[in-house]
XYZ file of C-alpha atoms in Angstrom:
441
model
C -11.450 -28.220 -0.814
C -11.274 -25.470 1.807
C -12.406 -21.898 1.304
C -11.655 -18.672 3.151
C -14.272 -16.286 4.479
C -13.299 -12.627 4.992
C -15.444 -9.853 6.432
C -14.173 -6.454 5.350
C -13.090 -3.805 5.267
C -10.297 -4.430 7.765
C -7.628 -2.158 9.200
C -4.653 -4.317 10.153
C -2.802 -3.478 13.370
C -0.264 -5.269 15.565
C 2.811 -7.384 14.854
C 3.450 -10.468 12.763
C 6.392 -12.904 12.776
C 7.734 -13.934 9.377
C 8.372 -17.617 8.706
C 11.338 -19.156 6.943
C 11.611 -18.733 3.189
C 9.834 -21.318 1.054
C 11.917 -20.433 -1.996
C 15.139 -20.919 -0.022
C 14.068 -24.003 1.934
C 13.145 -26.061 -1.129
C 16.472 -25.925 -3.047
C 18.375 -26.286 0.239
C 16.390 -29.415 1.069
C 17.165 -30.784 -2.413
C 20.859 -29.950 -1.962
C 20.928 -32.137 1.142
C 21.317 -35.053 -1.294
C 24.947 -33.897 -1.712
C 25.901 -34.357 1.950
C 27.845 -37.290 3.328
C 26.449 -36.696 6.819
C 23.226 -35.531 8.458
C 21.773 -32.093 7.747
C 19.814 -30.040 10.283
C 17.781 -27.152 8.930
C 16.154 -24.551 11.191
C 13.279 -22.176 10.387
C 11.714 -24.509 7.825
C 8.098 -23.400 7.256
C 5.184 -25.832 7.477
C 3.912 -25.660 3.915
C 2.414 -28.033 1.376
C 5.377 -27.468 -0.953
C 7.809 -28.410 1.818
C 5.772 -31.538 2.561
C 5.705 -32.445 -1.133
C 9.474 -32.128 -1.496
C 9.980 -34.105 1.718
C 8.034 -36.974 0.115
C 10.158 -36.685 -3.043
C 13.338 -36.886 -0.960
C 11.946 -39.829 1.007
C 11.388 -41.693 -2.288
C 14.996 -40.846 -3.194
C 16.306 -42.585 -0.090
C 16.582 -39.722 2.403
C 15.234 -39.960 5.926
C 13.512 -36.793 7.135
C 12.365 -35.972 10.663
C 10.658 -32.754 11.758
C 10.605 -31.256 15.246
C 8.832 -27.880 15.309
C 10.584 -25.729 12.658
C 13.605 -28.041 12.322
C 14.231 -30.752 9.774
C 16.861 -33.447 10.117
C 17.770 -34.973 6.749
C 20.123 -37.903 6.186
C 20.753 -40.237 3.263
C 19.720 -43.805 4.041
C 19.735 -45.343 0.550
C 21.917 -43.717 -2.139
C 20.826 -46.083 -4.925
C 17.555 -44.280 -5.692
C 17.769 -41.972 -8.713
C 14.185 -41.656 -10.006
C 11.980 -38.878 -8.645
C 8.238 -39.672 -8.521
C 6.537 -38.210 -11.560
C 3.273 -37.175 -9.892
C 5.052 -35.081 -7.281
C 7.515 -33.370 -9.630
C 4.706 -32.453 -12.009
C 2.751 -31.073 -9.061
C 5.529 -28.738 -7.914
C 8.220 -27.192 -10.095
C 10.753 -26.841 -7.265
C 11.029 -30.641 -7.163
C 13.094 -30.328 -10.344
C 15.886 -28.985 -8.089
C 16.810 -32.585 -7.246
C 18.234 -33.047 -10.764
C 21.592 -31.320 -10.184
C 22.259 -32.866 -6.742
C 21.362 -36.374 -7.968
C 23.747 -36.144 -10.920
C 26.590 -34.702 -8.835
C 26.245 -37.233 -6.021
C 24.833 -40.381 -7.624
C 25.764 -39.998 -11.301
C 22.254 -40.608 -12.602
C 18.877 -38.905 -12.440
C 15.456 -39.663 -13.861
C 13.212 -36.671 -13.227
C 9.898 -35.718 -14.794
C 9.656 -32.408 -16.590
C 8.289 -30.035 -13.949
C 4.863 -28.604 -13.181
C 3.727 -26.008 -10.631
C 1.508 -22.932 -10.736
C -0.243 -22.183 -14.017
C 1.536 -18.893 -14.705
C 2.896 -19.478 -18.179
C 5.706 -21.394 -19.860
C 8.864 -21.859 -17.804
C 11.184 -24.025 -19.902
C 14.145 -25.898 -18.434
C 16.389 -25.583 -21.509
C 19.041 -23.627 -19.601
C 19.192 -26.279 -16.856
C 19.787 -29.019 -19.390
C 22.233 -27.059 -21.548
C 24.292 -26.202 -18.467
C 24.353 -29.794 -17.241
C 25.425 -30.961 -20.715
C 28.396 -28.565 -20.541
C 29.297 -30.123 -17.184
C 29.555 -33.498 -18.921
C 26.070 -34.907 -18.427
C 24.510 -37.137 -21.073
C 20.843 -36.099 -21.366
C 17.839 -37.436 -23.227
C 14.111 -36.772 -22.931
C 11.777 -39.774 -23.059
C 8.029 -39.846 -22.331
C 8.179 -36.615 -20.361
C 11.212 -37.621 -18.289
C 14.694 -36.159 -18.227
C 17.059 -39.151 -18.156
C 20.579 -37.998 -17.327
C 23.859 -39.763 -16.531
C 27.420 -38.674 -15.756
C 30.412 -40.565 -14.408
C 32.005 -37.403 -12.937
C 31.042 -33.840 -13.680
C 33.679 -31.450 -14.977
C 33.837 -27.690 -14.517
C 32.715 -25.417 -17.349
C 31.593 -21.923 -18.314
C 27.793 -21.794 -18.020
C 25.210 -19.283 -19.228
C 22.026 -18.897 -17.153
C 20.482 -15.855 -18.811
C 17.171 -16.521 -20.569
C 14.743 -14.301 -22.502
C 13.067 -13.124 -19.270
C 16.192 -12.876 -17.147
C 18.263 -15.394 -15.185
C 16.766 -18.769 -14.345
C 16.494 -19.063 -10.561
C 15.774 -22.794 -10.421
C 18.435 -23.377 -13.087
C 20.993 -21.447 -11.035
C 20.154 -23.653 -8.040
C 20.493 -26.870 -10.052
C 23.802 -25.910 -11.659
C 25.274 -24.440 -8.471
C 24.686 -27.777 -6.732
C 26.072 -29.756 -9.662
C 29.198 -27.599 -9.932
C 29.930 -27.963 -6.210
C 31.104 -31.564 -6.757
C 32.384 -31.178 -10.327
C 36.059 -31.607 -11.109
C 37.694 -28.201 -11.627
C 36.333 -24.677 -11.862
C 32.893 -23.591 -13.087
C 31.722 -20.063 -13.818
C 27.986 -19.345 -13.820
C 27.386 -16.298 -16.031
C 24.029 -14.523 -15.851
C 23.338 -16.205 -12.521
C 20.267 -15.343 -10.468
C 21.009 -12.840 -7.690
C 17.979 -13.609 -5.503
C 18.522 -13.869 -1.720
C 17.286 -17.459 -1.909
C 20.151 -18.360 -4.263
C 22.599 -16.624 -1.924
C 21.146 -18.672 0.938
C 21.588 -21.898 -1.031
C 25.210 -20.944 -1.771
C 25.880 -20.189 1.891
C 24.417 -23.577 2.812
C 26.720 -25.298 0.329
C 29.683 -23.352 1.740
C 28.684 -24.523 5.227
C 28.989 -28.091 3.872
C 32.467 -27.379 2.505
C 31.813 -26.059 -1.005
C 34.140 -23.433 -2.530
C 31.957 -20.665 -3.975
C 32.490 -16.950 -4.600
C 30.413 -14.202 -6.177
C 27.084 -15.010 -4.509
C 24.661 -12.128 -4.951
C 26.252 -11.067 -8.247
C 25.509 -12.250 -11.773
C 28.784 -14.193 -11.960
C 29.320 -17.056 -9.526
C 32.561 -19.062 -9.452
C 32.645 -22.595 -8.083
C 35.688 -24.766 -7.538
C 34.542 -28.344 -7.162
C 35.462 -30.405 -4.109
C 35.615 -34.168 -3.577
C 32.844 -34.333 -0.987
C 30.485 -32.269 1.132
C 29.803 -32.890 4.805
C 26.703 -32.629 6.948
C 25.973 -29.329 8.657
C 23.413 -27.291 10.581
C 21.898 -24.276 8.861
C 19.171 -21.658 9.440
C 16.936 -20.629 6.521
C 16.480 -16.909 5.769
C 13.088 -15.229 6.380
C 10.509 -15.298 3.589
C 10.655 -11.958 1.770
C 7.513 -12.720 -0.239
C 5.494 -13.372 2.913
C 6.901 -10.170 4.452
C 6.096 -8.246 1.272
C 2.546 -9.612 1.224
C 1.909 -8.398 4.788
C 3.459 -5.008 3.972
C 1.163 -4.647 0.944
C -1.876 -5.714 2.994
C -1.057 -3.074 5.632
C -0.657 -0.354 2.999
C -3.835 -1.440 1.211
C -5.992 -1.393 4.362
C -4.560 1.785 5.910
C -3.138 -0.352 8.684
C -0.207 -0.049 11.060
C 1.757 -3.257 11.543
C 5.202 -4.355 12.650
C 6.757 -7.124 10.565
C 9.212 -9.035 12.738
C 12.158 -11.146 11.663
C 12.367 -10.021 8.031
C 15.344 -8.608 6.102
C 14.421 -5.115 4.913
C 17.187 -5.049 2.283
C 15.527 -7.980 0.498
C 12.452 -5.795 -0.144
C 14.000 -2.414 -0.934
C 12.325 -2.111 -4.357
C 8.939 -3.053 -2.915
C 9.208 -0.575 -0.052
C 10.087 2.187 -2.519
C 6.902 1.346 -4.401
C 4.756 1.288 -1.251
C 6.202 4.666 -0.244
C 5.155 5.996 -3.649
C 1.657 4.652 -2.881
C 1.603 6.743 0.304
C 2.680 4.240 2.955
C 5.297 5.005 5.597
C 8.063 2.429 6.050
C 10.278 2.488 9.129
C 13.025 -0.100 9.662
C 14.344 -0.840 13.140
C 16.780 -3.736 13.064
C 14.840 -6.839 12.032
C 11.516 -5.027 12.630
C 9.781 -3.272 9.736
C 6.907 -0.917 10.549
C 4.409 -0.272 7.759
C 1.734 2.411 8.093
C -0.909 2.886 5.445
C -2.501 6.265 4.799
C -6.095 5.819 3.745
C -6.687 5.378 0.033
C -3.371 4.516 -1.684
C -1.924 6.510 -4.571
C -1.499 4.949 -8.024
C 1.711 3.061 -8.794
C 3.652 1.869 -11.837
C 4.950 -1.687 -11.530
C 7.488 -3.439 -13.748
C 8.499 -6.824 -12.404
C 12.117 -7.839 -12.861
C 14.636 -10.315 -11.479
C 16.158 -9.374 -8.122
C 16.793 -6.651 -7.046
C 13.739 -5.507 -9.036
C 10.063 -5.852 -8.125
C 9.432 -9.587 -7.531
C 6.983 -11.262 -9.878
C 5.728 -13.132 -6.791
C 4.319 -9.827 -5.458
C 2.802 -8.526 -8.695
C -0.697 -9.863 -8.007
C -0.768 -8.493 -4.444
C 0.354 -5.065 -5.668
C -2.379 -5.144 -8.297
C -4.939 -5.735 -5.555
C -3.635 -2.644 -3.748
C -3.730 -0.615 -6.982
C -7.347 -1.597 -7.612
C -8.390 0.875 -4.890
C -5.710 3.496 -5.512
C -6.395 7.032 -6.663
C -5.774 7.402 -10.397
C -4.504 4.878 -12.921
C -1.748 2.334 -12.286
C 0.216 0.371 -14.854
C 1.693 -3.121 -14.604
C 4.246 -4.771 -16.870
C 5.138 -8.417 -16.196
C 8.692 -9.033 -17.413
C 9.372 -12.385 -15.729
C 6.260 -14.502 -16.427
C 4.295 -12.625 -19.135
C 1.175 -14.789 -18.668
C 0.909 -14.208 -14.924
C -2.465 -12.440 -14.969
C -5.030 -15.091 -14.003
C -5.913 -12.974 -10.965
C -7.215 -10.091 -13.117
C -10.633 -11.655 -13.747
C -11.098 -12.532 -10.074
C -10.028 -9.076 -8.843
C -12.567 -7.539 -11.221
C -15.278 -9.532 -9.428
C -14.628 -7.278 -6.426
C -15.491 -4.270 -8.590
C -11.942 -3.478 -9.692
C -11.373 -1.997 -13.170
C -8.414 -3.859 -14.655
C -7.700 -4.334 -18.351
C -5.016 -6.734 -19.489
C -3.093 -6.136 -22.698
C -0.623 -8.936 -23.379
C 2.133 -8.783 -20.778
C 0.777 -5.576 -19.236
C -2.321 -4.345 -17.459
C -3.904 -0.985 -16.654
C -5.698 -0.521 -13.357
C -8.161 2.333 -12.860
C -8.578 2.702 -9.130
C -12.042 2.742 -7.555
C -13.231 4.347 -4.332
C -14.151 1.026 -2.752
C -14.342 -2.698 -3.479
C -17.384 -4.889 -2.887
C -17.296 -8.360 -1.356
C -17.294 -11.198 -3.878
C -17.141 -14.956 -4.265
C -13.898 -15.701 -6.123
C -11.674 -18.637 -7.029
C -7.951 -18.837 -6.344
C -5.978 -19.946 -9.404
C -2.428 -20.137 -8.047
C -0.385 -19.361 -4.946
C 0.298 -15.631 -5.343
C -3.055 -14.928 -7.006
C -4.623 -16.388 -3.856
C -2.755 -13.869 -1.711
C -3.968 -11.046 -3.966
C -7.563 -12.153 -3.441
C -7.001 -12.114 0.318
C -5.710 -8.517 0.102
C -8.765 -7.572 -1.973
C -11.073 -9.300 0.498
C -9.529 -7.332 3.364
C -10.292 -4.081 1.515
C -13.761 -5.018 0.247
C -16.999 -4.120 1.993
C -18.946 -7.198 3.064
C -18.451 -10.948 3.322
C -16.124 -12.438 0.689
C -15.476 -16.097 -0.085
C -12.240 -17.376 -1.637
C -12.547 -20.880 -3.075
C -9.588 -23.261 -3.463
C -7.846 -21.633 -0.507
C -5.490 -24.589 -0.270
C -3.287 -22.829 -2.848
C -2.255 -20.519 0.018
C -0.943 -23.458 2.038
C 1.747 -24.000 -0.582
C 3.537 -20.782 0.358
C 2.075 -19.111 3.462
C 2.362 -20.614 6.922
C -0.859 -20.056 8.917
C -1.811 -16.986 6.884
C -5.349 -16.635 8.214
C -4.190 -17.076 11.838
C -1.576 -14.357 11.410
C -4.075 -12.014 9.783
C -6.636 -12.720 12.523
C -4.072 -11.688 15.130
C -3.734 -8.411 13.198
C -7.467 -7.804 13.579
C -8.847 -9.290 10.356
C -12.120 -11.217 10.405
C -10.943 -14.221 8.431
C -11.488 -17.940 8.850
C -11.430 -21.188 6.900
C -14.348 -23.498 6.197
C -14.800 -26.695 4.205
C -16.129 -25.769 0.772
C -19.114 -28.118 1.139
C -20.395 -26.024 4.047
C -20.577 -23.006 1.756
C -22.213 -24.946 -1.079
C -24.796 -26.435 1.334
C -25.700 -22.995 2.601
C -26.040 -21.715 -0.945
C -28.343 -24.603 -1.879
C -30.541 -23.900 1.121
C -30.641 -20.191 0.292
C -31.690 -21.011 -3.278
C -34.838 -22.771 -2.008
C -35.547 -20.265 0.736
C -38.923 -18.521 0.683
C -39.264 -14.934 -0.507
C -38.104 -12.370 2.007
C -35.561 -14.658 3.716
C -31.899 -13.692 3.985
C -29.574 -15.661 1.678
C -25.930 -16.040 2.692
C -23.405 -14.930 0.083
């Protein structure tokens, strides 16, 4: 498996173009099952998660062609209703095919989902909502086996113990689009990615109102047509670059993002001492030396995204004073704490919270990525740290960041990718080197 090498500290400067949103592209790709004609999607990022879902859709009878950042998707065989277990368990977003399959084909056999190891994320609300729409559901050997002759509109509740379910909102929004009658989704997710999915469905002919609020109304239609649609920019990628600029005292221009999608994050970075200047679709972020301490409480949109908690913790590890973190979306999302401490950070976790005592500087380390966003946090730490850092299992980054190291290199970072065996070979040689020789870290 690949690893990343980073020589720090870096001061990022220049401009970076933001790719299309992973978290919008995946449910929109799944919703293409609903269409009677071909779908063309623009600004689809080249990511492992996108490739994985494309394989799932291929197994479900959809033909998919890519040209640059565009996907053309069209149903070839509508008899397939079983999603491949290995792929769904590999990536949670694959579970988004459940609602479209039931609405369009009347049957779905989908494995209970997997994904990043960031704590329990049950699908009870998905299944309860589908049952209210008239779906017969049973669980057998780890599969959800669901059937419905024709869905019927209903009042649905999507609010769970840690806030609205985003994937559940996507599943039920798609299902309700072809249900008979009117559905009301109470406690719906308000994330921009859900709004983008709703706008895509509307472009196909769906009747939806209330997108962006916690109550979405859907009046089912008989059919949905093919359409062309452009995916929104990735706010998590944009936020990661903004945090990296603030953490390194850099000065970068983030191009093609939507500043309103990151308002809570920019408020936090301003509190840390960064300057944020928005000019149309350009966002200029200027760091100011050592950041100030911050207090982070993740929350569903429009709050601080849980997908940026780890990156913000990396920034806080070198901030003046003590920072506090409370994880209110995925309480177990702290696997990055141990790895950040390898850089010399002082972080103590206490249940669903953590305290970070900032240090003057970080020291290069050899660390292991545990999940997608933790990987990005380790990159931010590596950019701040003094010396040559190695991040193992860098392939996690490819799930959600398109060409991350290339973009960072264009901003002046010394960062590159190597096969892991190259690093291990060098370490073995260094172990047997004679006294006085220089061993590579």
